[in-house]
Coordinates of C-alpha atoms and ligand atoms in Angstrom, one line a residue:
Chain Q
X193 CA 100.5 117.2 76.2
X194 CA 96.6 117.4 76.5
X195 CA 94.4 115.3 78.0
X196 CA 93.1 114.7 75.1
X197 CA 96.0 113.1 73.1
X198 CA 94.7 110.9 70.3
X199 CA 95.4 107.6 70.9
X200 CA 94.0 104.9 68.6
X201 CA 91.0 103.2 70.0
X202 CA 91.3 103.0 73.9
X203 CA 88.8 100.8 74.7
X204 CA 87.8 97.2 72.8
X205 CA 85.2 96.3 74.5
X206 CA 86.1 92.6 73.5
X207 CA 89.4 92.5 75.0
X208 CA 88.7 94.2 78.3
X209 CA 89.7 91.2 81.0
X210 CA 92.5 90.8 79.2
X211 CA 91.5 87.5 77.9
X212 CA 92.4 88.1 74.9
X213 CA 95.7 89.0 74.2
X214 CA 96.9 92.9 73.5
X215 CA 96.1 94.2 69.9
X216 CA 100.2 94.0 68.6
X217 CA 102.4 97.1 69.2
X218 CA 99.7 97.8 72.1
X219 CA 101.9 98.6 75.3
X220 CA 101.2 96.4 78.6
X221 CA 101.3 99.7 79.7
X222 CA 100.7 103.0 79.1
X223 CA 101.2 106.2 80.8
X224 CA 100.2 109.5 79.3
X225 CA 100.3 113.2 80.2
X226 CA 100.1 112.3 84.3
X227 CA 100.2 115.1 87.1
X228 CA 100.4 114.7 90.6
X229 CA 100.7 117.2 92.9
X230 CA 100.9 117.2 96.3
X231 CA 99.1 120.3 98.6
X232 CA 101.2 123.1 96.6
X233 CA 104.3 120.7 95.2
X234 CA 103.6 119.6 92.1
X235 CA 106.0 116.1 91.5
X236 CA 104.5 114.9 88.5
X237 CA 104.5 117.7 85.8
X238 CA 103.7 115.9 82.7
X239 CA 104.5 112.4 82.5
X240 CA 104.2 110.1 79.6
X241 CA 105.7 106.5 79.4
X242 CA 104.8 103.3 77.5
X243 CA 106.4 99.4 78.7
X244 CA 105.9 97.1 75.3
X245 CA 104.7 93.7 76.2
X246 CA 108.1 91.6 78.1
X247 CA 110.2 94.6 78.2
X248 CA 112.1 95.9 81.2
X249 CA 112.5 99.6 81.8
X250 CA 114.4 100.9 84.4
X251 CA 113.5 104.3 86.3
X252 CA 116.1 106.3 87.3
X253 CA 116.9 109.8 89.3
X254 CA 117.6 112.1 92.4
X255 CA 115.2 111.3 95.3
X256 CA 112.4 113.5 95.4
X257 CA 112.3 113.3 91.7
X258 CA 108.9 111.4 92.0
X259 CA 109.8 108.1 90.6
X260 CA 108.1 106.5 93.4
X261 CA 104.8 108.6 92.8
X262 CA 104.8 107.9 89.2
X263 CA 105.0 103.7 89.7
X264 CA 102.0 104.4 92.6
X265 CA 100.0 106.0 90.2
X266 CA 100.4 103.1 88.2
X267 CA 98.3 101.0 90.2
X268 CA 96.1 104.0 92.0
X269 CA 97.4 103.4 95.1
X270 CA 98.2 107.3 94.7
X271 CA 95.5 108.7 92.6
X272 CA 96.3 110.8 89.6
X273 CA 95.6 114.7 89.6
X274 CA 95.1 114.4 85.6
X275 CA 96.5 112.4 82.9
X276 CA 95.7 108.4 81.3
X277 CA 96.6 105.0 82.5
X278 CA 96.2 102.3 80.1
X279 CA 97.1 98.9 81.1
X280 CA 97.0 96.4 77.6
X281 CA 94.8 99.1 75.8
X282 CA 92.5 99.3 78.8
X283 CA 91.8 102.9 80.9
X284 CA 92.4 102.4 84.2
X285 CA 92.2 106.1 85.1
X286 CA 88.9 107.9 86.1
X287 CA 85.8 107.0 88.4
X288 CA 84.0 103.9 87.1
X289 CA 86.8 101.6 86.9
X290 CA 87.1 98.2 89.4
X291 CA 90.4 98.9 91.1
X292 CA 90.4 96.0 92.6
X293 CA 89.7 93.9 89.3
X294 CA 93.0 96.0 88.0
X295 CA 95.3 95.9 90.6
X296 CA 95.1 92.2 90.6
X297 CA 96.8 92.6 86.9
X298 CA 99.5 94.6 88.5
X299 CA 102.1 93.0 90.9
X300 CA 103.7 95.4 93.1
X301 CA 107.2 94.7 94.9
X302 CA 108.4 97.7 98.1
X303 CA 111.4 98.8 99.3
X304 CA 110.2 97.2 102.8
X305 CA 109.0 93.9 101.8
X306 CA 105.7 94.3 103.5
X307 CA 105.1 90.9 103.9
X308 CA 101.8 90.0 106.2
X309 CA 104.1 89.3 109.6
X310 CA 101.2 86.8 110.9
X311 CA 101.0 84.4 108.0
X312 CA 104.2 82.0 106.5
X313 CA 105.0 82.9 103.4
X314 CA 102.8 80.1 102.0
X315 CA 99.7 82.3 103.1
X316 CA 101.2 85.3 102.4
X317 CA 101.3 84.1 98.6
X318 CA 98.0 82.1 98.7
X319 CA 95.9 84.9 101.0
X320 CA 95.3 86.7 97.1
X321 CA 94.7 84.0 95.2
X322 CA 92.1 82.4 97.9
X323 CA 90.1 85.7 98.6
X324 CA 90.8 87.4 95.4
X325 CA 90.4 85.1 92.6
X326 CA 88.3 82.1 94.6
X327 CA 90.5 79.9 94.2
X328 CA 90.0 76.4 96.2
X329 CA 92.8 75.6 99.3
X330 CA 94.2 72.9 97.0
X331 CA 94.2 75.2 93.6
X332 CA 96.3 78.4 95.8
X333 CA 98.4 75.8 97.9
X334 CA 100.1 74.1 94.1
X335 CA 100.0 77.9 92.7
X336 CA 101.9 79.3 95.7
X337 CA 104.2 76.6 95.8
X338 CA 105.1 77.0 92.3
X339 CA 105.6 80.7 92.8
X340 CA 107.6 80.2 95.7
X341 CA 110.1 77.7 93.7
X342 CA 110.5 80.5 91.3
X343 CA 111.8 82.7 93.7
X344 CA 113.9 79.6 95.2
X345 CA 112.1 79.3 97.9
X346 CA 110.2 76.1 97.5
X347 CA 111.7 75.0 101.2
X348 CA 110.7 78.4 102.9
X349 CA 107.1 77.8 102.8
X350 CA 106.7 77.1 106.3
X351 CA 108.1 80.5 107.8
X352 CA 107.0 83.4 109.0
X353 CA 108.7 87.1 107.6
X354 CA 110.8 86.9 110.9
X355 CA 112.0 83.6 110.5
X356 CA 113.5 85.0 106.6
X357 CA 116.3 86.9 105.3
X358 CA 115.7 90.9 103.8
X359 CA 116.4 89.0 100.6
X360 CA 113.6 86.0 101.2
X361 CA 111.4 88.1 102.3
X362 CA 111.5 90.3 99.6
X363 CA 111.4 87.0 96.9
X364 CA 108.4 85.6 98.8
X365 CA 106.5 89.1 98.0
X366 CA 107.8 88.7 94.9
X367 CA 105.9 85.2 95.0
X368 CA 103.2 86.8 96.7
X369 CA 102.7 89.2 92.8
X370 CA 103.9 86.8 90.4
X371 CA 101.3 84.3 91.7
X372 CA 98.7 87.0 90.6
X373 CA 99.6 86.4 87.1
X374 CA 99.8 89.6 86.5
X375 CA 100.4 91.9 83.2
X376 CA 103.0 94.0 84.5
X377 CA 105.1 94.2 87.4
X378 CA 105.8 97.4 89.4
X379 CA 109.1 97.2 91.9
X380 CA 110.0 100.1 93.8
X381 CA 113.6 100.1 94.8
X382 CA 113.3 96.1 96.1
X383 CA 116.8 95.8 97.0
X384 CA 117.3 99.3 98.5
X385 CA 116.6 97.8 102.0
X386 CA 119.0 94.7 101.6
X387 CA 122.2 94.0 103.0
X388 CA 124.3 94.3 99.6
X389 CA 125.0 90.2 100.1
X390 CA 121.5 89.7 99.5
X391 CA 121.3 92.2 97.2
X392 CA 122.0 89.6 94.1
X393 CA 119.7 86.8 94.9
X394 CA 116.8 89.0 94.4
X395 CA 118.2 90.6 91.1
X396 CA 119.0 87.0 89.9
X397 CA 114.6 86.2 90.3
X398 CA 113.9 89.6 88.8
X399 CA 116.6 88.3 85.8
X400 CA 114.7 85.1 85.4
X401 CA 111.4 86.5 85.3
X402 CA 112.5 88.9 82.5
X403 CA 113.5 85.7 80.5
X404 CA 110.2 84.4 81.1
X405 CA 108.9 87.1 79.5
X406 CA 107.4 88.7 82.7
X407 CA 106.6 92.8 81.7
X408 CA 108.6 94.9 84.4
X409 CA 108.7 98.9 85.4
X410 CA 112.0 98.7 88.0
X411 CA 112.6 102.1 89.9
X412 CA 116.0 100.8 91.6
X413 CA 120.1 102.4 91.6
X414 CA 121.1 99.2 90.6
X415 CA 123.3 100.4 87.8
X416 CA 125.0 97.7 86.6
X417 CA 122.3 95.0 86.8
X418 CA 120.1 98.3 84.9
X419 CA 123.0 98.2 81.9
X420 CA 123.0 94.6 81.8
X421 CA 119.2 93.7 82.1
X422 CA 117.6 96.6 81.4
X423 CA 115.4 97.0 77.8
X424 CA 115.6 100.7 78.4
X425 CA 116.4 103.5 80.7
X426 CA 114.0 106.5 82.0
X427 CA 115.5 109.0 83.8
X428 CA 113.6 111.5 85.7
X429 CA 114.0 114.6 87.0
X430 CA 111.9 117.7 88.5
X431 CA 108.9 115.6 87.4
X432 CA 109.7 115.3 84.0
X433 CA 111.3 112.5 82.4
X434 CA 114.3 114.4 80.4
X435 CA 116.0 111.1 78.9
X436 CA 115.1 108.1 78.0
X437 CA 116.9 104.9 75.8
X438 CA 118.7 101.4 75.7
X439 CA 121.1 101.4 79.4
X440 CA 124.1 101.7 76.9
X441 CA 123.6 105.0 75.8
X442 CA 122.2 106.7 78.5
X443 CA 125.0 105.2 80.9
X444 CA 128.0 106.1 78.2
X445 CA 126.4 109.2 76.3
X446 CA 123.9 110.9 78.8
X447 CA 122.2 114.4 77.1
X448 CA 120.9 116.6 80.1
X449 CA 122.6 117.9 83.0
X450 CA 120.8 116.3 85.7
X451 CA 120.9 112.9 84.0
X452 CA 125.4 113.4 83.4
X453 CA 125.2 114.8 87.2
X454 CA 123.5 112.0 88.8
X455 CA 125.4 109.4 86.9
X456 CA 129.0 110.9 88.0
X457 CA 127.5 110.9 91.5
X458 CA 127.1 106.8 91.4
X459 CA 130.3 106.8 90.0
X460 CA 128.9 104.1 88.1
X461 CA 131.1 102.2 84.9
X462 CA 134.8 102.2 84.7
Chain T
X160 CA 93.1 85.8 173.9
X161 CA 96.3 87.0 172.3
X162 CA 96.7 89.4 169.8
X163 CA 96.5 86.7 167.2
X164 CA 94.2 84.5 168.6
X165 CA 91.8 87.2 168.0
X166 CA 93.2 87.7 164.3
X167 CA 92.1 84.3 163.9
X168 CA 88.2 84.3 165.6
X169 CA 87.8 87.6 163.3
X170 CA 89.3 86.5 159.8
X171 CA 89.6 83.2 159.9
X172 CA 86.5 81.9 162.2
X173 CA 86.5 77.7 161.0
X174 CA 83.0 77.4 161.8
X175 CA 82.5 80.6 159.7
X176 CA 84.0 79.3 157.0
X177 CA 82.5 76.2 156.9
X178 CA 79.0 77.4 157.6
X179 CA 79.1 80.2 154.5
X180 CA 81.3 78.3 151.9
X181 CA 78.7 76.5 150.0
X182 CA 76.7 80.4 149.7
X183 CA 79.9 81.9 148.9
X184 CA 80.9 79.2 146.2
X185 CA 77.4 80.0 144.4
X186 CA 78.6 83.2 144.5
X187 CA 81.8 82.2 142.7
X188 CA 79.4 80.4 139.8
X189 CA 77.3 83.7 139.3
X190 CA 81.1 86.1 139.3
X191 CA 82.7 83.5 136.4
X192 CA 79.1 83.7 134.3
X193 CA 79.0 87.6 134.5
X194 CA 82.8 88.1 133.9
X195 CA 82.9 85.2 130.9
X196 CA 79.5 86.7 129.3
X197 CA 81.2 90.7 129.7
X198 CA 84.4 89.8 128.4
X199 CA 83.3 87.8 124.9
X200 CA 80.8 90.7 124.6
X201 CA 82.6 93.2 125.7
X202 CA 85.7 92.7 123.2
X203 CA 83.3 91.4 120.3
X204 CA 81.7 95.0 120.7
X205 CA 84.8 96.8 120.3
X206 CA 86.4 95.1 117.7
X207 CA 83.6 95.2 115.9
X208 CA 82.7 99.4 116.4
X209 CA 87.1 99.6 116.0
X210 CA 86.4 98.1 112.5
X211 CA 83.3 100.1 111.4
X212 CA 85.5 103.3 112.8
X213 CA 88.0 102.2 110.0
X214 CA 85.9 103.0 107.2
X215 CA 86.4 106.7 108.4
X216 CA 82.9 107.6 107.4
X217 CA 82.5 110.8 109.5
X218 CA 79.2 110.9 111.6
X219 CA 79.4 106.7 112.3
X220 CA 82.8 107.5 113.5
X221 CA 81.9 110.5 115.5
X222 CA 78.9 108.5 117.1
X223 CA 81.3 105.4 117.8
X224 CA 83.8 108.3 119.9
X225 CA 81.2 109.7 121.8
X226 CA 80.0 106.5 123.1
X227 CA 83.6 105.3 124.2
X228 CA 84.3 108.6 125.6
X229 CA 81.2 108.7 127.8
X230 CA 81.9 105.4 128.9
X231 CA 85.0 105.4 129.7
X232 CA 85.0 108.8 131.6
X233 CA 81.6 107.8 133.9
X234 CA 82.4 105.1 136.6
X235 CA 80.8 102.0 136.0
X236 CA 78.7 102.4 139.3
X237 CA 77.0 105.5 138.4
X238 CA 75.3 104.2 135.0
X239 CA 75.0 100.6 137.2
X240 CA 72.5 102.6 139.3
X241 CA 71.5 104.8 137.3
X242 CA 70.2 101.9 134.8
X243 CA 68.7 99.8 137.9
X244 CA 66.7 102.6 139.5
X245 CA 66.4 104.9 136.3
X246 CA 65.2 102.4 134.0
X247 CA 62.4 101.1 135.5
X248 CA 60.7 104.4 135.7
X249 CA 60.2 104.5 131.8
X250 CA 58.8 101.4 132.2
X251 CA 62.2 99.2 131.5
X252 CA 62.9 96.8 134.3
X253 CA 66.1 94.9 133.8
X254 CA 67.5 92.2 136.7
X255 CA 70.1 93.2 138.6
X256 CA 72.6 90.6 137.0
X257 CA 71.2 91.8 133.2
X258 CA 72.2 95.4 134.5
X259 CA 75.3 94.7 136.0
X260 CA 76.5 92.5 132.5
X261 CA 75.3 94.9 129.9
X262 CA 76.7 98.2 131.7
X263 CA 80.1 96.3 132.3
X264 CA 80.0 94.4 128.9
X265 CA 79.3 98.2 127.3
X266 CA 82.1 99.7 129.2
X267 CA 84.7 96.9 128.2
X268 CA 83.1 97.5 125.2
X269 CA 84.2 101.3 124.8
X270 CA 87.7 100.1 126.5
X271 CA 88.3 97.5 123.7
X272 CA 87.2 99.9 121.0
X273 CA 89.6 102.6 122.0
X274 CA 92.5 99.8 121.9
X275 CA 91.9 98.1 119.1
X276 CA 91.6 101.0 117.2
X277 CA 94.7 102.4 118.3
X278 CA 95.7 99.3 116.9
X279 CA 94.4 98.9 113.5
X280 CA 95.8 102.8 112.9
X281 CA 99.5 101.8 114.2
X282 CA 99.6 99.1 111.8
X283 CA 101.8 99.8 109.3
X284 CA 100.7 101.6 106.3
X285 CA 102.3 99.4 103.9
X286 CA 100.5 96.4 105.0
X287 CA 97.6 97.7 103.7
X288 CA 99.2 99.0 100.2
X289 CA 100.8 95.4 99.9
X290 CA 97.2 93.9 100.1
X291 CA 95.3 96.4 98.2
X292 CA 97.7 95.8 95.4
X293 CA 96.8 92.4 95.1
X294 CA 93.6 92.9 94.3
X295 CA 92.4 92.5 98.0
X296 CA 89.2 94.9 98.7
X297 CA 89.4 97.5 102.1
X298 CA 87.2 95.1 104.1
X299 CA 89.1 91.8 103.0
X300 CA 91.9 93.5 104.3
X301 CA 90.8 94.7 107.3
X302 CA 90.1 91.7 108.3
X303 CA 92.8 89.4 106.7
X304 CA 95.6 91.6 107.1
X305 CA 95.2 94.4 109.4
X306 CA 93.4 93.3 112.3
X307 CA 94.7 90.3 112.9
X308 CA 98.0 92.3 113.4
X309 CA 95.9 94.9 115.3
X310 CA 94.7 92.5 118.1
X311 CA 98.0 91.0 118.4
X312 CA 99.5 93.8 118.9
X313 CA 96.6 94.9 121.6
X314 CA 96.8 91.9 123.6
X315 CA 97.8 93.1 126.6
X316 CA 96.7 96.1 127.2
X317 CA 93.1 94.6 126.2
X318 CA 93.6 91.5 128.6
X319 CA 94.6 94.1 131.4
X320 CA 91.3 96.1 130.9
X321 CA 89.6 93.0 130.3
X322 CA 90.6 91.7 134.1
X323 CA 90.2 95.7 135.5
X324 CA 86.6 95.0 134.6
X325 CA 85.5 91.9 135.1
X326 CA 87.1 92.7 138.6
X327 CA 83.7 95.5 139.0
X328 CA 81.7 92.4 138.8
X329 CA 81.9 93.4 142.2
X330 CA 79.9 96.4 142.2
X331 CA 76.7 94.2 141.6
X332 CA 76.5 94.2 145.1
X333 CA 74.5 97.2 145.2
X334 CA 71.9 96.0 143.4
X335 CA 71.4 92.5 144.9
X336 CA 73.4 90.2 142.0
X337 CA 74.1 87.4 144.0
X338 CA 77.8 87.3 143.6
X339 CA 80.8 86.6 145.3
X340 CA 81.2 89.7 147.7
X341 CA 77.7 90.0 147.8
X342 CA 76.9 86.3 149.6
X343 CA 80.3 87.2 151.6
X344 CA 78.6 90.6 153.0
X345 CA 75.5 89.0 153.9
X346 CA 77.2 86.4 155.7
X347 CA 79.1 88.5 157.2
X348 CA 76.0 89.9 158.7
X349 CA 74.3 86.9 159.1
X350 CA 77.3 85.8 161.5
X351 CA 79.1 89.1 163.1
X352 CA 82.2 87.5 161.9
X353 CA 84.5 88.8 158.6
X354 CA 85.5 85.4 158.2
X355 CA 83.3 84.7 154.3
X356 CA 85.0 88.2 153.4
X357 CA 88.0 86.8 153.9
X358 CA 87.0 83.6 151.8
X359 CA 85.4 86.4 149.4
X360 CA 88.9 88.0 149.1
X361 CA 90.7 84.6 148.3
X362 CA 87.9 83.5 145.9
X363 CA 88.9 86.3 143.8
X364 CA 92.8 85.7 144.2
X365 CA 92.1 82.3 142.7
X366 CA 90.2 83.6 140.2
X367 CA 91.7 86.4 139.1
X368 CA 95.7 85.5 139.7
X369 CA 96.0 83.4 136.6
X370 CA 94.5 86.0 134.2
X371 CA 96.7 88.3 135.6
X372 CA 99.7 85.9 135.0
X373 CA 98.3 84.8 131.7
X374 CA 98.5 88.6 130.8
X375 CA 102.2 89.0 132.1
X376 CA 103.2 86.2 129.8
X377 CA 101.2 87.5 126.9
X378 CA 103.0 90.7 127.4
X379 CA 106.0 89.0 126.7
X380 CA 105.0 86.6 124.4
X381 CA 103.6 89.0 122.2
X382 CA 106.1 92.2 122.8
X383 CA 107.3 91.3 119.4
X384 CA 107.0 93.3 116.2
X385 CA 107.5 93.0 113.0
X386 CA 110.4 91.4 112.5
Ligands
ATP914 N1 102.0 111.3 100.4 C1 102.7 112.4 100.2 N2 102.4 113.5 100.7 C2 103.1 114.7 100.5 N3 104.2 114.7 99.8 C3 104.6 113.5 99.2 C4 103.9 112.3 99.4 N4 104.6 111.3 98.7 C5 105.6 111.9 98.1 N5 105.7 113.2 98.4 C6 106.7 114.2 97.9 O1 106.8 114.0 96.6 C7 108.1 114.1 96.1 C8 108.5 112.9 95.3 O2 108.4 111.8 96.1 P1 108.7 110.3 95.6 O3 108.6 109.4 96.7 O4 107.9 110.1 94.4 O5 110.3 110.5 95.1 P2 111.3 109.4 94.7 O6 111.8 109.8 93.4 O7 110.7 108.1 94.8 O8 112.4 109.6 95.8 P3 113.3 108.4 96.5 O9 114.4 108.1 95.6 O10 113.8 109.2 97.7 O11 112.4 107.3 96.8 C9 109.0 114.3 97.3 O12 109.3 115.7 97.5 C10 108.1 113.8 98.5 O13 108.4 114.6 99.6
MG915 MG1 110.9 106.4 96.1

């Protein structure tokens, strides 16, 4: 796939700050024809991947496979060799665009928390919403403690990273995003760093924000909260995707080799 | 006289010490003004050329290393000299105490650089990926996020140079800054006795001994690291 797929009109001027909502059928987002290489090793071959408004899709395959590369394109914090990024109709590939202005539309959620070790998690979910959208001590204190009751943590607002749990820590940066009010939400194997007790209080905020309609892109080997929650499935591999579909089918009925070999390897269903 | 008799008339002469104290205690005043005025300066300087060195922008960056390299390999006594008999000559005639505070406040300066960057570039990468994805811009998050972390994590090392230099106050001697070991020397002469040296020598003790236990406990205090 070109460059120069035809997409219907890529640019309304009118709905550019997403404002206004999405034309209908419009993905939150859009990912067409992207390549990344890095030095000689190409990971990204030719990707292409759409998330409809409120849907979860899961991300799955080997490591290596560049499933982490793909969700960092998504957000430019690894920069595209070639292809298009739309995020609700918008470009958000190529020279000329505000980064910052988009990445405030994108929450991001890492394997390693990265929470901001010298603020309590109150700052660490205000620190944004103070210095990136203006708003007043008073405004980003009643936003952050909102976001932090989301997550459960409405008690925790006082500590600092080390005083939490993997799995509070990793809510709060959830916090930290869903403060943002963002468009779509880009998590990158959040529980991979967990002790598996924690594990489920972190899938249980990602289940909630799926009911509240919140637009997610999960790259995560939870398989059974993936066939339970998931809209639909992406499996990649040698940085193509080879298979995608609802978690039932791909889980029960997988069509390529590498998707039927890394399933057998998790062992996952019976 | 015994052994220690004499120990005492030399080092510890009471009518010595009583005559120079006063001279000696000005001296004190004129050592805690130039140390106070090199250290704020000093690490303001560095944090400050550490930060502009984060935007990586090549020649700025290549200027900053030169100037901490060259400072930090000459001794502070050379370019003390150098600036107090030099400068004059092109017309530039500083006071001795102006001298002695912007050639120490430049070489803390180059110190506090070198550490703080070292620093800003051990902070974890991910700090800065978690802010950028928020929307935060590279100097918001310099300042919010990474350095912050940075000069925590730099404490000690920068309070250790920060008391190595302050110590050179010292050297002002040379040139005539009327500070502590230079009132002790000329009362030393003054009198034949080594008596104010002595009082010099514990003048710094006192001064110096809690920032060197203030940077012990910061050692520990802030040996922590994330998580
Ligand atoms: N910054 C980089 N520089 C060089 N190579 C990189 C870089 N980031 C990723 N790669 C390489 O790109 C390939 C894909 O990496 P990526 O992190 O996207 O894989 P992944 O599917 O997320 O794997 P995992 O499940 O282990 O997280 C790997 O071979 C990796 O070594
Ligand atoms: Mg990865």
């Amino acid at each position: 796939m070109s460059k120069t797929t035809i997409r219907p009109a890529v640019n309304k001027p009118d709905q550019q700050n997403g404002a206004t909502a999405p034309a209908k059928g419009r993905p939150t987002l859009e990912v067409i024809g992207l390549k990344k290489s890095f030095g000689t090793v190409e990971v990204l071959k030719n990707v292409s991947l759409s998330v409809a408004k409120s849907e979860m899709v899961f991300v799955l395959g080997r490591s290596g496979s560049g499933k982490s590369t793909m969700l960092r394109c998504c957000n430019r914090l690894e920069e595209p060799d070639s292809g298009d990024i739309l995020l609700e109709g918008e470009q958000i590939t190529g020279r000329g665009v505000n980064l910052d202005k988009v990445r405030r539309r994108i929450g991001m959620v890492f394997q390693s928390f990265n929470l901001y070790p010298h603020l309590d998690a109150r700052r660490n979910v205000t620190l944004a919403l103070r210095k990136v959208l203006k708003q007043s001590r008073d405004e980003a204190d009643t936003r952050a403690a909102a976001a932090l009751a989301r997550v459960g943590l409405a008690d925790k607002a006082g500590n600092y990273p080390s005083q939490l749990s993997g799995g509070q820590q990793q809510r709060v940066a959830i916090a930290r995003a869903i403060a943002l009010e963002p468009a779509v939400m880009l998590f990158d194997e959040p529980t991979s760093a967990l002790d598996p007790e924690l594990v489920g209080d972190v899938l249980g905020v990602m289940r909630e924000l799926k009911q509240d309609g919140m637009t997610m892109l999960v790259v995560s080997h939870e398989m059974a909260f993936a066939r339970e929650a998931a809209d639909r499935v992406v499996f990649m591999a040698d940085g193509h995707i080879v298979e995608q579909g609802p978690p039932e089918d791909i889980f029960t009925n997988p069509q390529h080799d590498s998707t039927r070999a890394f399933l057998s390897r998790y062992s996952y269903g019976q | 006289m015994s052994n220690l008799d004499r120990f005492i008339e030399t080092f510890l002469n009471g009518a010595v010490l009583a005559k120079y104290t006063p001279s000696i205690l000005q001296g004190v005043w004129v050592t805690v003004e130039l140390s106070i005025l090199i250290v704020i300066s000093g690490t303001l300087l560095g944090t400050l050329l550490a930060c502009i060195r984060a935007y990586r922008l090549r020649l700025i960056s290549f200027l900053i290393v030169i100037y901490a390299d060259i400072f930090r390999a000459l001794p502070p006594l050379v370019l003390i000299l150098l600036a107090y008999f030099g400068l004059p000559n092109i017309g530039l005639s500083l006071s001795s105490f102006t001298v002695l505070f912007v050639i120490l406040g430049l070489t803390l300066g180059a110190f506090a650089e070198e550490i703080i960057w070292a620093g800003i570039t051990s902070t974890d990468k991910g700090q800065w990926e978690a802010a950028r994805s928020t929307g935060l811009g590279f100097t918001r998050t310099l300042i919010h996020v990474v350095l912050p972390q940075a000069v925590r994590m730099v404490i000690p090392p920068l309070t250790n140079r920060a008391i190595a230099i302050t110590k050179m106050t010292a050297l002002g001697t040379v040139i005539g800054v009327p500070d502590i070991l230079n009132q002790a020397t000329t009362a030393q002469s003054f009198s034949g006795n080594a008596s104010p040296l002595t009082l010099a020598a514990m003048a710094y003790v006192l001064l110096f001994l809690p920032f060197v236990i203030l940077s012990r406990w910061l050692e520990s205090r802030f040996s922590w690291k994330k998580n």
